[in-house]
PDB file of C-alpha atoms and ligand atoms in Angstrom:
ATOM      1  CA  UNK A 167       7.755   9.654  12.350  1.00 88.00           C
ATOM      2  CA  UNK A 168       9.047   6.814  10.404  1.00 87.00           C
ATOM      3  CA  UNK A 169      12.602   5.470   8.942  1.00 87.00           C
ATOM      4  CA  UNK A 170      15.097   8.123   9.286  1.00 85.00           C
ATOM      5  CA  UNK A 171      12.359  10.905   9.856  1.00 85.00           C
ATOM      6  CA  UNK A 172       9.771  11.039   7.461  1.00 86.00           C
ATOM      7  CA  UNK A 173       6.239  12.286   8.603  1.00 87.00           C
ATOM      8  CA  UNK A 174       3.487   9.730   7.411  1.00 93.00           C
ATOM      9  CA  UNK A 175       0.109   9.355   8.571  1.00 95.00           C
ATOM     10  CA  UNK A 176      -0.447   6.192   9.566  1.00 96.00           C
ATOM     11  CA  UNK A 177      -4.409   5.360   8.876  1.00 97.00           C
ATOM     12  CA  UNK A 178      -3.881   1.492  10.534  1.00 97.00           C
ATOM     13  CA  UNK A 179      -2.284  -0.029  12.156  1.00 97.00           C
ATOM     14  CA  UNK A 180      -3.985   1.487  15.433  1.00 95.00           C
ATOM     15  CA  UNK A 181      -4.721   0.247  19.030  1.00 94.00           C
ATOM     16  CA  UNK A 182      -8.528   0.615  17.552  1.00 94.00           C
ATOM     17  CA  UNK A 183      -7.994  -1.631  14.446  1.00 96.00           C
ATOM     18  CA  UNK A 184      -4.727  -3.678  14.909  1.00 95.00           C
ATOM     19  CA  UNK A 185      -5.160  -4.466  11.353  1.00 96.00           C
ATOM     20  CA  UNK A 186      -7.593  -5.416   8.408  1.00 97.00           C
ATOM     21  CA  UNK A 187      -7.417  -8.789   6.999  1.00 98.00           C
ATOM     22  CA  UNK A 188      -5.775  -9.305   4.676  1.00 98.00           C
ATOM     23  CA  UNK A 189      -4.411  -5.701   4.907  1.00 98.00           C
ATOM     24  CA  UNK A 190      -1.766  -5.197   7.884  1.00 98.00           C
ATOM     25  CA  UNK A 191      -0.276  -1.081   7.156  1.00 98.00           C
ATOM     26  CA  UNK A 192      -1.684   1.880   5.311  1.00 98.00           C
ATOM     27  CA  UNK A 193       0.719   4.767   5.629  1.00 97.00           C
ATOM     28  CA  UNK A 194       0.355   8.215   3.721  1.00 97.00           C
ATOM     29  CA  UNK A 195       3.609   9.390   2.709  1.00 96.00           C
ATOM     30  CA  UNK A 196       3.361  13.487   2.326  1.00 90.00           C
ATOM     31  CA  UNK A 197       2.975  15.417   0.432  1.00 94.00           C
ATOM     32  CA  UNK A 198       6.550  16.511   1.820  1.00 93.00           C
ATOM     33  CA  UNK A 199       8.380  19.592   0.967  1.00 94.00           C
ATOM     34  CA  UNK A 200      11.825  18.995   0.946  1.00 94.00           C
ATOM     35  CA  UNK A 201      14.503  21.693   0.702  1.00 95.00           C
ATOM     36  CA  UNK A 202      17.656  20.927  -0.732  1.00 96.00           C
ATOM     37  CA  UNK A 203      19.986  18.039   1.027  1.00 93.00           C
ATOM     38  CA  UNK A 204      16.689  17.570   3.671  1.00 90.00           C
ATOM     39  CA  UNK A 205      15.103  14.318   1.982  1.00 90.00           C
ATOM     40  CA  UNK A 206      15.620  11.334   4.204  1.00 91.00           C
ATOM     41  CA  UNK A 207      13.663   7.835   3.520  1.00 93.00           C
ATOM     42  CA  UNK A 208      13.790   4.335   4.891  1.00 94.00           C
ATOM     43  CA  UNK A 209      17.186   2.783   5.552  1.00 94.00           C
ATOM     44  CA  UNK A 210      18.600  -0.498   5.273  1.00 96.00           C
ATOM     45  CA  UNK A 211      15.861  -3.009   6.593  1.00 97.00           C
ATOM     46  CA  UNK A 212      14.177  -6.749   6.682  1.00 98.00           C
ATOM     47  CA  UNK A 213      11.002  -8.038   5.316  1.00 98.00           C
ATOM     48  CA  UNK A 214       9.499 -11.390   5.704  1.00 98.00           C
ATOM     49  CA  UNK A 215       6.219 -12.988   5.374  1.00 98.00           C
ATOM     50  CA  UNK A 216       3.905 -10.693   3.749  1.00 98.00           C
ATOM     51  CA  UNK A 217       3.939  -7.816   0.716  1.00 98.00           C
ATOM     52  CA  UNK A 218       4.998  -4.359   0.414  1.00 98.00           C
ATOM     53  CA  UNK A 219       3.284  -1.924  -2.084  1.00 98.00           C
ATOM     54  CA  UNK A 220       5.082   1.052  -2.991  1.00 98.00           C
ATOM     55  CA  UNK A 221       2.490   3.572  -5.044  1.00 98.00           C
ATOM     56  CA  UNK A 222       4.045   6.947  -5.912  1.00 98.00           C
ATOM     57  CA  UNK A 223       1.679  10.085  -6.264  1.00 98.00           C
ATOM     58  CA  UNK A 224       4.661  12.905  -6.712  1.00 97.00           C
ATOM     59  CA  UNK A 225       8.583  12.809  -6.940  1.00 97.00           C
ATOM     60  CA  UNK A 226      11.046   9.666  -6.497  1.00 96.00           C
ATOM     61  CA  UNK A 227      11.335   7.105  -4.275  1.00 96.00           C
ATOM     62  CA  UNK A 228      15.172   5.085  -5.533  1.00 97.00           C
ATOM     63  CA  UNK A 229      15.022   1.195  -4.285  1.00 97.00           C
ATOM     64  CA  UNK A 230      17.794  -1.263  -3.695  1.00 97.00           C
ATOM     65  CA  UNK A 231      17.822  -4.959  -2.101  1.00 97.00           C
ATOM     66  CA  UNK A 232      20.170  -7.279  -0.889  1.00 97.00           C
ATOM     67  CA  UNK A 233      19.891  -9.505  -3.919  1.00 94.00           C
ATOM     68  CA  UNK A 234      21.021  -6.601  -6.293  1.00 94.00           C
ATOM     69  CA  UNK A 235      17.957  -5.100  -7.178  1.00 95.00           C
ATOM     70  CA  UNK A 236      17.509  -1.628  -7.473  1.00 95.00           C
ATOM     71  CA  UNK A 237      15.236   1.201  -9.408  1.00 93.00           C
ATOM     72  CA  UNK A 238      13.756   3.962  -9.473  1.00 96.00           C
ATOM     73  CA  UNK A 239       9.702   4.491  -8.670  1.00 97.00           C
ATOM     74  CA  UNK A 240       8.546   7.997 -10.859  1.00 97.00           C
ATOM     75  CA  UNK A 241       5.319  10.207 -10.440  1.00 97.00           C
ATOM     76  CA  UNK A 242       2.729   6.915 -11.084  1.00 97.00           C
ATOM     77  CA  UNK A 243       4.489   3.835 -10.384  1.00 98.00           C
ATOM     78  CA  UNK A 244       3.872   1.214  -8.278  1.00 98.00           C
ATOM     79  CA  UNK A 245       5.906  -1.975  -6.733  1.00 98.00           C
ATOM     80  CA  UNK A 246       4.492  -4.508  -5.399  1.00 98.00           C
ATOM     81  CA  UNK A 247       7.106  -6.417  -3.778  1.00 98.00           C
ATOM     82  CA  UNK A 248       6.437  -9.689  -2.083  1.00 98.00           C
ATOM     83  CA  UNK A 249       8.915  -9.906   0.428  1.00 98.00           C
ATOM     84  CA  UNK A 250       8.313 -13.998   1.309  1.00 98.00           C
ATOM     85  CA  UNK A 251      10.996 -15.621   2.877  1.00 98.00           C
ATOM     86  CA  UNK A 252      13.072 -12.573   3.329  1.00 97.00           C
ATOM     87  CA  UNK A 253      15.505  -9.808   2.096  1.00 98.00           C
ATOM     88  CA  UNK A 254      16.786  -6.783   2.828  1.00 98.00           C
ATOM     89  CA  UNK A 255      16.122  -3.203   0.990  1.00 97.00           C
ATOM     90  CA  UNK A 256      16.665   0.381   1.572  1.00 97.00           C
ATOM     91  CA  UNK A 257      13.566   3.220   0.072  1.00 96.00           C
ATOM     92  CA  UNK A 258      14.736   6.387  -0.213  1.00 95.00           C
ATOM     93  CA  UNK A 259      14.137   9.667  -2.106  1.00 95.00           C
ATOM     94  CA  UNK A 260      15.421   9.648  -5.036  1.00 94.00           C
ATOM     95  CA  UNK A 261      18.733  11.465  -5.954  1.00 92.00           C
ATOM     96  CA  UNK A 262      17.226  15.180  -7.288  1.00 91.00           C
ATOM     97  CA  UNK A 263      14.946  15.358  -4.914  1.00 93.00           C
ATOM     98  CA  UNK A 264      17.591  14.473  -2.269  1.00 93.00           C
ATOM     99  CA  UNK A 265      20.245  16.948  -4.005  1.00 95.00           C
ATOM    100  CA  UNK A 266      17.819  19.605  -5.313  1.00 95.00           C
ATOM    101  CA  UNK A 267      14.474  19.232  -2.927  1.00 95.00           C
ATOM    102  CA  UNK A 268      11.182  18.955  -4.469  1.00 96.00           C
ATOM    103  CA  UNK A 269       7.561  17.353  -3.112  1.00 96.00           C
ATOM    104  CA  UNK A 270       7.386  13.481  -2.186  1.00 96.00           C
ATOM    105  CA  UNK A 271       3.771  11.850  -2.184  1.00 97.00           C
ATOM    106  CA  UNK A 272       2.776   8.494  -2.143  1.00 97.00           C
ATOM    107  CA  UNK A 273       1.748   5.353  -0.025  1.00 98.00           C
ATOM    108  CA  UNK A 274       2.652   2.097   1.219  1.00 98.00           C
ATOM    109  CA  UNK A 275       0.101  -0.751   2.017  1.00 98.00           C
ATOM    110  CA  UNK A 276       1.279  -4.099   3.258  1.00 98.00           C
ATOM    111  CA  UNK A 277      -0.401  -7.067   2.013  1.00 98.00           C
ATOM    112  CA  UNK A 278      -0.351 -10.389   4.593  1.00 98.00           C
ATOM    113  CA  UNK A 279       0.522 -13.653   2.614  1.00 98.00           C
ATOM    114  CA  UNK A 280      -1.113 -17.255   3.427  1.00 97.00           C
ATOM    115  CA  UNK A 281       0.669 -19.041   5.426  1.00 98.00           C
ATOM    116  CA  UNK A 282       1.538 -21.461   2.199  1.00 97.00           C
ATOM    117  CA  UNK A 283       3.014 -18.465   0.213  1.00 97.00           C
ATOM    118  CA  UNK A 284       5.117 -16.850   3.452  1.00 98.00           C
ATOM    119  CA  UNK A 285       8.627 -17.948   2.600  1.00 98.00           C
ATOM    120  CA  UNK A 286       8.040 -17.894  -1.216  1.00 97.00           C
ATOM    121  CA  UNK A 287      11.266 -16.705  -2.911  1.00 97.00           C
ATOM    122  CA  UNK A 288      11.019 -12.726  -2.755  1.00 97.00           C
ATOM    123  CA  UNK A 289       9.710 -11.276  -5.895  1.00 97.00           C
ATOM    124  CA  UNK A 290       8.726  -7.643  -7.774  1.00 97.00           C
ATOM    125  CA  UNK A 291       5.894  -6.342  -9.847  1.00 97.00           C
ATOM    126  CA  UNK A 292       6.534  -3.147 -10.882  1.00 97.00           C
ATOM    127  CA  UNK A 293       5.300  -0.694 -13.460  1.00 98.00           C
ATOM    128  CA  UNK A 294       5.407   2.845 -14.558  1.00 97.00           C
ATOM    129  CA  UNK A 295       2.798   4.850 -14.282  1.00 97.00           C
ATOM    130  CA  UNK A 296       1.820   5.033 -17.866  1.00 97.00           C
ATOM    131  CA  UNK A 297       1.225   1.277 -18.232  1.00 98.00           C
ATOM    132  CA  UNK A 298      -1.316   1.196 -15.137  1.00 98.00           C
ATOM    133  CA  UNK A 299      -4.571   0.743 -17.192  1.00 98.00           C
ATOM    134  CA  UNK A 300      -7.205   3.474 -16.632  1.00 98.00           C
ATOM    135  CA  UNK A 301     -10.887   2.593 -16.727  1.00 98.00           C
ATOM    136  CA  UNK A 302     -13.487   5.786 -17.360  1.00 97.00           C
ATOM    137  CA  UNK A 303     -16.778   6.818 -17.295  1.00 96.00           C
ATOM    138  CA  UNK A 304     -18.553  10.021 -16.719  1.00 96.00           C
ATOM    139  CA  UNK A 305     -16.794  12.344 -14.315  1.00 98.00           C
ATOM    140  CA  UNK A 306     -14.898   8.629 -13.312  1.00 98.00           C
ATOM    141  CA  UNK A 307     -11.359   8.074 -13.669  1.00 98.00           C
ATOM    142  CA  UNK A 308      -9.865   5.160 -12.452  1.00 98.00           C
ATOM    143  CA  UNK A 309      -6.072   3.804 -11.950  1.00 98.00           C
ATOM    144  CA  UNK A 310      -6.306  -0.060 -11.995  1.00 98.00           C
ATOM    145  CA  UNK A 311      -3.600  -1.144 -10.123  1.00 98.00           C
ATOM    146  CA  UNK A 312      -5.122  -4.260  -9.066  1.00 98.00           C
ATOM    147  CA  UNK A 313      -8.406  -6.210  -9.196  1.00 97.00           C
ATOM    148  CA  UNK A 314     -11.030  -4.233 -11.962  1.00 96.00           C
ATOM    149  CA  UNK A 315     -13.039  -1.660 -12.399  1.00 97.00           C
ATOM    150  CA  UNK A 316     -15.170  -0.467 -14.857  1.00 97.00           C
ATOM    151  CA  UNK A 317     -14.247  -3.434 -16.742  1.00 96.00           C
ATOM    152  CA  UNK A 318     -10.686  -3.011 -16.949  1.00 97.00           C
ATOM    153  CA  UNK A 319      -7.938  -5.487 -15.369  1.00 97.00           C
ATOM    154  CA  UNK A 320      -5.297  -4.603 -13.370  1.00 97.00           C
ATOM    155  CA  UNK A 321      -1.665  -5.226 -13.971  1.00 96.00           C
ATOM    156  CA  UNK A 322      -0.624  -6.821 -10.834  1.00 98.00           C
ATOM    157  CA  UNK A 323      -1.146 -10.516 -10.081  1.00 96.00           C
ATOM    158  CA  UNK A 324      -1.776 -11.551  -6.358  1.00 95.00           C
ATOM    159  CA  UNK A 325      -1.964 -14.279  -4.070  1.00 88.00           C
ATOM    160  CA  UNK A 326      -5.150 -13.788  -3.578  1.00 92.00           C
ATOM    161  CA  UNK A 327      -7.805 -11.711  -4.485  1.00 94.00           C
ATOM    162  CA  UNK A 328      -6.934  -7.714  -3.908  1.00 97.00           C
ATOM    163  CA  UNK A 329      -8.493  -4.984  -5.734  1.00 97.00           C
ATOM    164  CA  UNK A 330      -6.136  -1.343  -5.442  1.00 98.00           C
ATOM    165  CA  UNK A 331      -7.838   1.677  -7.412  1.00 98.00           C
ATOM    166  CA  UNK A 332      -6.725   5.115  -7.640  1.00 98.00           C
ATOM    167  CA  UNK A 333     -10.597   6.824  -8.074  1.00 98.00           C
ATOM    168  CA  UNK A 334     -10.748  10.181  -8.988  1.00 98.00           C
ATOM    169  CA  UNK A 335     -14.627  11.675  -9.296  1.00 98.00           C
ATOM    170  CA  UNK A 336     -15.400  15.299 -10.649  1.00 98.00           C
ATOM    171  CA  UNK A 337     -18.084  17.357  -8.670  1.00 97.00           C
ATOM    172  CA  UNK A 338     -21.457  15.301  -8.287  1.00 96.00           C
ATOM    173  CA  UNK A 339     -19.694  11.824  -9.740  1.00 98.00           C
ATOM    174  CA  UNK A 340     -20.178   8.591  -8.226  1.00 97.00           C
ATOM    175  CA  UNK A 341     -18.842   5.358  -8.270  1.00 97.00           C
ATOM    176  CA  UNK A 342     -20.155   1.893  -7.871  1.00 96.00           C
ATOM    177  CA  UNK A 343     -17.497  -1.060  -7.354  1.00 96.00           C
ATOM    178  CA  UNK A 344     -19.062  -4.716  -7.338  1.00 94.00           C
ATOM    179  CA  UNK A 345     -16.984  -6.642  -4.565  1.00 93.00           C
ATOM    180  CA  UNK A 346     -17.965 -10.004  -3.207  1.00 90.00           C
ATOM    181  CA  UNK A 347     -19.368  -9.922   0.532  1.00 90.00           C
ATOM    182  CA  UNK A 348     -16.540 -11.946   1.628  1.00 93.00           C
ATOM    183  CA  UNK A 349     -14.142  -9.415   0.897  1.00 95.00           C
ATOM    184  CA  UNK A 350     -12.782  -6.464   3.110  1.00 96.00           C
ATOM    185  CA  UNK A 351     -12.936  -2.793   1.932  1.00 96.00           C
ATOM    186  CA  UNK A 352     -11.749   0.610   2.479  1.00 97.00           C
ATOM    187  CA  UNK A 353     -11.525   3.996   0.845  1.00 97.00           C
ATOM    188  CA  UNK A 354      -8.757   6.477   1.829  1.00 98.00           C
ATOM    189  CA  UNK A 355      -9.437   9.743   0.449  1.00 98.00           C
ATOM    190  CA  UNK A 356      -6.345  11.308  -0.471  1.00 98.00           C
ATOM    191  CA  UNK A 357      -8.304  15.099  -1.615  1.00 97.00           C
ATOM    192  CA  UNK A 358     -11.293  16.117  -1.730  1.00 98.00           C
ATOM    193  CA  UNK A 359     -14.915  15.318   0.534  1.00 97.00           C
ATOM    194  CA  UNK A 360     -16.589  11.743  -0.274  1.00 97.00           C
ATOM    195  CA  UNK A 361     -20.363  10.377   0.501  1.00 97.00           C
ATOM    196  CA  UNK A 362     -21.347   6.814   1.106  1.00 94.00           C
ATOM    197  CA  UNK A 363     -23.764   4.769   3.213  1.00 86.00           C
ATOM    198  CA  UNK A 364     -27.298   4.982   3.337  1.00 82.00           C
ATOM    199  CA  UNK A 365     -27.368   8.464   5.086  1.00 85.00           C
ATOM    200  CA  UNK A 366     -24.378   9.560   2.830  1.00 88.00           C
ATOM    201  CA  UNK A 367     -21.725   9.756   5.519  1.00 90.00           C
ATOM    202  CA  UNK A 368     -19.194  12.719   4.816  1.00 95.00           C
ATOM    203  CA  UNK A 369     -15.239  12.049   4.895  1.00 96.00           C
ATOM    204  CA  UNK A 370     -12.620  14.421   4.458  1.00 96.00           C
ATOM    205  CA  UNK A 371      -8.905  14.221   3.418  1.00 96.00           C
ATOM    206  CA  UNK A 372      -6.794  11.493   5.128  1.00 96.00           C
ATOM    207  CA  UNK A 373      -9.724   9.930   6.496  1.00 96.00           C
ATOM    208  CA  UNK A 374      -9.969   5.857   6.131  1.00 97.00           C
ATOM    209  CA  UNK A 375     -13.725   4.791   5.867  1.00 96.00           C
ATOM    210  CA  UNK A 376     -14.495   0.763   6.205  1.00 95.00           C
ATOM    211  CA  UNK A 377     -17.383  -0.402   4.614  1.00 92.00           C
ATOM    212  CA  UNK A 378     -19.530  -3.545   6.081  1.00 83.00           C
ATOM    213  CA  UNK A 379     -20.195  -6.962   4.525  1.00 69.00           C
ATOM    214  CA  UNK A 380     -23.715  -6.814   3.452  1.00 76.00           C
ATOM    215  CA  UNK A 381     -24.492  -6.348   0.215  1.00 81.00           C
ATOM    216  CA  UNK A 382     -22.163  -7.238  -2.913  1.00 88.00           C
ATOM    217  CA  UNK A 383     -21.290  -3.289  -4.051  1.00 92.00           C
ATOM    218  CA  UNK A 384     -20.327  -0.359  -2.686  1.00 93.00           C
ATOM    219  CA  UNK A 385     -20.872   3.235  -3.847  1.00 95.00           C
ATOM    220  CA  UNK A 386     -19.060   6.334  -3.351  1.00 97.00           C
ATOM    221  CA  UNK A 387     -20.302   9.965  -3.896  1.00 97.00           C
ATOM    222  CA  UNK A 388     -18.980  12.915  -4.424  1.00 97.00           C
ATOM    223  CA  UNK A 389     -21.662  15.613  -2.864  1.00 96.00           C
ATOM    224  CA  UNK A 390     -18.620  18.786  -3.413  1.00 96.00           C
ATOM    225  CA  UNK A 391     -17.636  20.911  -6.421  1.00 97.00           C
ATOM    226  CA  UNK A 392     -14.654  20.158  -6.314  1.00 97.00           C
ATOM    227  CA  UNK A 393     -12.980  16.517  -7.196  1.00 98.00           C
ATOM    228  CA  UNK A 394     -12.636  13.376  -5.088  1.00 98.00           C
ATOM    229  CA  UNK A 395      -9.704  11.109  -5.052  1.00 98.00           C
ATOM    230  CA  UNK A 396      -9.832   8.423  -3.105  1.00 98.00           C
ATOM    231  CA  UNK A 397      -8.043   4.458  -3.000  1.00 98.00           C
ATOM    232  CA  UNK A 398     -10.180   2.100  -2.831  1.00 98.00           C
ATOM    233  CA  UNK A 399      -8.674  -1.127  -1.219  1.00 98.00           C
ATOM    234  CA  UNK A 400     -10.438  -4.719  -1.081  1.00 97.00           C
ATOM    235  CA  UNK A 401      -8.902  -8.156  -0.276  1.00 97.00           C
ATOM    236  CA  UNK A 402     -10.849 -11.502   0.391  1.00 96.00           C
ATOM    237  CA  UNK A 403      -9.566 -12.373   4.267  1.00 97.00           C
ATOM    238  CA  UNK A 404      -7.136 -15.173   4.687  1.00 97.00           C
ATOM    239  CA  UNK A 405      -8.505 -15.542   7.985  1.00 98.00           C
ATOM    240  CA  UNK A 406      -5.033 -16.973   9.594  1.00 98.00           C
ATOM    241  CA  UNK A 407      -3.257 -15.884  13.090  1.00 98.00           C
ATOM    242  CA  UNK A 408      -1.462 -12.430  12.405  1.00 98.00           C
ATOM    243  CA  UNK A 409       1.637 -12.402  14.964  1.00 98.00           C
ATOM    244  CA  UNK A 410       3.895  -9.241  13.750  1.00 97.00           C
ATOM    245  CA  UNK A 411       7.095  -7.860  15.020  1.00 96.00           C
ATOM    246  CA  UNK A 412       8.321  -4.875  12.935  1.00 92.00           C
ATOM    247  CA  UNK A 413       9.575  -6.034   9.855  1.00 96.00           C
ATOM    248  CA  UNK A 414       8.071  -9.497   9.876  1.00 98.00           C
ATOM    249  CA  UNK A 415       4.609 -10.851   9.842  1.00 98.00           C
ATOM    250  CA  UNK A 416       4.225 -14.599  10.581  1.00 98.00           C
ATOM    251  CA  UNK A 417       1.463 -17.229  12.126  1.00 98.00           C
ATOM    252  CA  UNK A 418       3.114 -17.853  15.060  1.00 98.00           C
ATOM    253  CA  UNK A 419       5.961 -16.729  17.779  1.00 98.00           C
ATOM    254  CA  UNK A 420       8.204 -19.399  16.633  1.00 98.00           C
ATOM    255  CA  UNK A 421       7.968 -17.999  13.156  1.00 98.00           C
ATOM    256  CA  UNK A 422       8.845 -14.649  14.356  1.00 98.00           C
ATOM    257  CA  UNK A 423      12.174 -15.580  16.078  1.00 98.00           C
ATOM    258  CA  UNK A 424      13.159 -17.667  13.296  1.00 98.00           C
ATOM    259  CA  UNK A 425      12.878 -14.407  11.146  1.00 98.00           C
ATOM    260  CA  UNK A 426      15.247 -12.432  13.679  1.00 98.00           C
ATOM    261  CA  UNK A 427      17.608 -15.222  13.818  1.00 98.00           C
ATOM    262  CA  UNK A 428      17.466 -15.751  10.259  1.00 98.00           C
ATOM    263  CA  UNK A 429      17.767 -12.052   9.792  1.00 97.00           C
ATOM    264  CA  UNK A 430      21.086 -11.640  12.275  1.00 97.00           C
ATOM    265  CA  UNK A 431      22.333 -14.350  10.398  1.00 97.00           C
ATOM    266  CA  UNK A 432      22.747 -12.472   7.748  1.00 96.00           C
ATOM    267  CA  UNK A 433      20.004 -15.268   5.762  1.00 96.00           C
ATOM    268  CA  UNK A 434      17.821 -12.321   4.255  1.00 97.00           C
ATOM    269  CA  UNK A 435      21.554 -10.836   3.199  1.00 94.00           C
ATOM    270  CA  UNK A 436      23.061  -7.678   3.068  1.00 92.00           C
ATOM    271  CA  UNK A 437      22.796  -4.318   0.535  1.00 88.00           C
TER     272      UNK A 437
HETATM  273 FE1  FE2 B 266      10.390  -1.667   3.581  1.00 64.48          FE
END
């Protein structure tokens, strides 16, 4: 349980993989059925030192920050917000399907920032979901977030290098992603069963698979009849210490008290 209540599985953070450089939190919101008046979300709280993204699979999530900005995330959208030195913001359901009920879905992965980018002045990147760019091929459809595929650039600029696709393969489909050695990868498979490795490893629904360093490509399969959809999430490490607490993600312990103090001193402000 998370924020004010809200069931998520959490694919990492875990005791067995503390996190995944350069990624630090992969949590699968829903889907949720909410009846009317039920829909609770993520109160009032600080960020500093690394980047939330927000990507929205079903219903609203309704955003608001304490330096006055607000909106709304639809069916689609994503926000990537790079929290830096600090702020506070509040993600909740948004109003109908707090008022009337309805089905949230979606995920949030938290991006660590460089130690020369950590108390950058916050900033958003945010789009609706019918300007992410979609790259095809045969029985592939892909949502370029980030990074491309297929040769098709994303719409969100990072720090450093991050690829975020939303793959979707029909029945027998596979797909091949060229990704330097250096990077990290994993797949999350949001519906559907997915093959990969060299004796075509099975993986099911909410199931996280990490993929090793040798070779410069990986390739996913999709052995069912019935379609795969799956993120696929790659970052070159920034190979820096990680110390977290909560909210904040910093180098060192120091860091990490600053951002409390800074926090109760009402630096990061208030909504
Ligand atoms: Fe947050």
């Amino acid at each position: 349980m998370e924020g004010a209540g809200l069931r998520i599985r959490r694919a990492f953070p875990t005791h067995v993989l503390p996190d995944l450089d350069p990624f630090l939190l992969l949590d699968h919101l829903g889907p949720i059925q909410f009846q009317p008046g039920e829909a609770v979300g993520f109160p009032d709280h600080p960020h500093r030192g690394f980047e939330t993204v927000t990507y929205v699979l079903e219903g609203e999530m309704q955003h608001r920050d304490s330096f006055g900005h607000s909106g709304i995330l639809g069916p689609g959208s994503v926000q990537w917000m790079t929290a830096g030195s600090g702020l506070v913001h509040s993600e909740m359901p948004g109003e109908s399907l707090r008022k009337n009920g309805g089905t949230l879905h979606g995920f949030q992965l938290w991006v660590n920032l460089p130690r020369v980018d950590k108390m950058t002045p916050p900033r958003y990147q945010e789009f609706a979901g019918e300007k992410i760019p979609v790259a095809a091929a045969e029985g592939v459809s892909v949502k370029v977030v980030a990074g491309d595929a297929l040769g098709q650039k994303g719409v969100i600029e990072t720090n450093i290098p991050i690829s975020y696709l939303h793959v979707t393969l029909q029945a027998k489909a596979a797909f091949r992603q060229v990704l330097p050695s250096s990077a990290n990868a994993f797949v999350y498979v949001i519906s559907g069963v997915g093959a990969a490795g060299t004796g075509l490893a099975s993986f099911e629904e909410g199931s996280m698979v990490i993929f090793n360093k040798d070779g410069d490509s990986i390739e996913i399969n999709n052995p069912a009849e019935r379609p795969l959809e799956f993120l696929l999430i790659a970052g070159e490490p920034i190979g820096e210490p990680v110390v977290r607490a909560g909210p904040f993600v910093m180098n060192t312990r120091e860091e990490i008290l600053q951002a409390f103090h800074d926090y109760q001193n009402g630096l990061m402000g208030t909504i």
